[in-house]
Short mmCIF file of C-alpha atoms in Angstrom, two decimals:
data_model
loop_
_atom_site.label_atom_id
_atom_site.label_comp_id
_atom_site.label_asym_id
_atom_site.label_seq_id
_atom_site.Cartn_x
_atom_site.Cartn_y
_atom_site.Cartn_z
CA UNK A 16 6.58 -0.55 -5.96
CA UNK A 17 3.70 -2.32 -7.30
CA UNK A 18 0.37 -3.87 -6.52
CA UNK A 19 1.00 -7.40 -8.08
CA UNK A 20 -1.19 -8.76 -10.79
CA UNK A 21 -3.70 -11.18 -9.19
CA UNK A 22 -3.44 -9.32 -5.69
CA UNK A 23 -7.22 -9.52 -5.18
CA UNK A 24 -6.93 -13.24 -5.09
CA UNK A 25 -5.93 -14.39 -1.44
CA UNK A 26 -4.02 -17.35 -2.94
CA UNK A 27 -1.86 -15.31 -5.09
CA UNK A 28 1.09 -15.07 -2.83
CA UNK A 29 2.03 -11.66 -3.85
CA UNK A 30 0.14 -8.45 -3.15
CA UNK A 31 2.31 -5.38 -2.54
CA UNK A 32 5.82 -5.97 -4.07
CA UNK A 33 8.02 -5.77 -2.18
CA UNK A 34 5.88 -6.30 0.98
CA UNK A 35 8.45 -4.49 3.11
CA UNK A 36 10.92 -1.85 2.10
CA UNK A 37 13.52 0.52 3.60
CA UNK A 38 13.60 4.06 2.75
CA UNK A 39 15.54 7.31 3.39
CA UNK A 40 13.86 10.14 4.67
CA UNK A 41 12.41 12.31 1.95
CA UNK A 42 11.93 9.26 -0.36
CA UNK A 43 8.97 9.19 -2.68
CA UNK A 44 7.18 5.91 -3.38
CA UNK A 45 5.18 5.29 -6.41
CA UNK A 46 2.79 2.33 -6.19
CA UNK A 47 1.56 1.07 -9.55
CA UNK A 48 -1.57 -1.08 -9.88
CA UNK A 49 -0.89 -4.12 -12.06
CA UNK A 50 -3.86 -5.98 -11.04
CA UNK A 51 -7.02 -5.79 -13.01
CA UNK A 52 -9.26 -4.45 -10.33
CA UNK A 53 -9.16 -1.46 -8.08
CA UNK A 54 -7.08 -1.27 -4.78
CA UNK A 55 -5.96 1.29 -2.17
CA UNK A 56 -2.70 1.93 -0.34
CA UNK A 57 -3.79 3.25 3.23
CA UNK A 58 -1.71 3.83 6.31
CA UNK A 59 -2.60 1.47 9.09
CA UNK A 60 -3.44 -2.16 9.48
CA UNK A 61 -6.48 -4.33 8.94
CA UNK A 62 -6.80 -4.92 12.71
CA UNK A 63 -6.80 -1.47 13.63
CA UNK A 64 -7.94 0.32 10.49
CA UNK A 65 -6.20 3.57 9.59
CA UNK A 66 -4.11 4.95 12.14
CA UNK A 67 -6.32 7.83 12.53
CA UNK A 68 -9.39 9.57 11.17
CA UNK A 69 -6.71 11.28 9.14
CA UNK A 70 -4.15 8.87 8.02
CA UNK A 71 -0.69 9.98 6.82
CA UNK A 72 -1.52 8.58 3.45
CA UNK A 73 -4.58 7.15 1.73
CA UNK A 74 -4.69 6.54 -2.10
CA UNK A 75 -8.41 6.29 -2.53
CA UNK A 76 -9.32 3.81 -5.09
CA UNK A 77 -6.49 3.26 -7.63
CA UNK A 78 -7.88 1.97 -10.97
CA UNK A 79 -6.13 -0.86 -12.86
CA UNK A 80 -2.84 0.42 -14.35
CA UNK A 81 -3.21 3.69 -12.14
CA UNK A 82 -0.55 4.98 -9.62
CA UNK A 83 -0.31 6.61 -6.29
CA UNK A 84 2.62 8.48 -4.88
CA UNK A 85 3.60 9.39 -1.29
CA UNK A 86 6.72 11.13 0.02
CA UNK A 87 7.93 9.95 3.45
CA UNK A 88 9.17 13.19 5.15
CA UNK A 89 9.42 11.47 8.71
CA UNK A 90 11.39 8.61 9.98
CA UNK A 91 9.39 5.65 11.29
CA UNK A 92 7.68 2.52 10.52
CA UNK A 93 4.51 2.79 8.36
CA UNK A 94 2.12 -0.14 7.88
CA UNK A 95 -0.37 -0.01 5.08
CA UNK A 96 -3.09 -2.17 3.66
CA UNK A 97 -5.84 -2.42 1.07
CA UNK A 98 -9.13 -1.59 3.03
CA UNK A 99 -11.26 -4.34 1.33
CA UNK A 100 -8.86 -7.18 1.31
CA UNK A 101 -7.28 -7.80 4.77
CA UNK A 102 -4.47 -10.03 3.35
CA UNK A 103 -3.01 -7.33 1.31
CA UNK A 104 -0.53 -5.52 3.77
CA UNK A 105 2.81 -3.76 3.42
CA UNK A 106 5.32 -1.91 5.36
CA UNK A 107 7.71 0.88 4.74
CA UNK A 108 10.50 1.64 7.30
CA UNK A 109 11.80 5.21 6.93
CA UNK A 110 15.25 6.29 8.41
#
């Protein structure tokens, strides 16, 4: 998975690529930041913030060309977003 080049521009059209993905339980996802600025991958939505004070995953700041990995050990639907740009959202469905 990737954070698309130009994702920090709301008019870019692509942010997390793919925006939604289907995974098997136990799959590890690696996000690569292909943009030229920092981003995050944080469980939750812009409307609700992270799903709790301790989200299932939160990359912290990912520098340009940096990566973040998370293993999905539980089935479910997991929304994620970039904490500073509300238009950057994604979803992983694990089953």
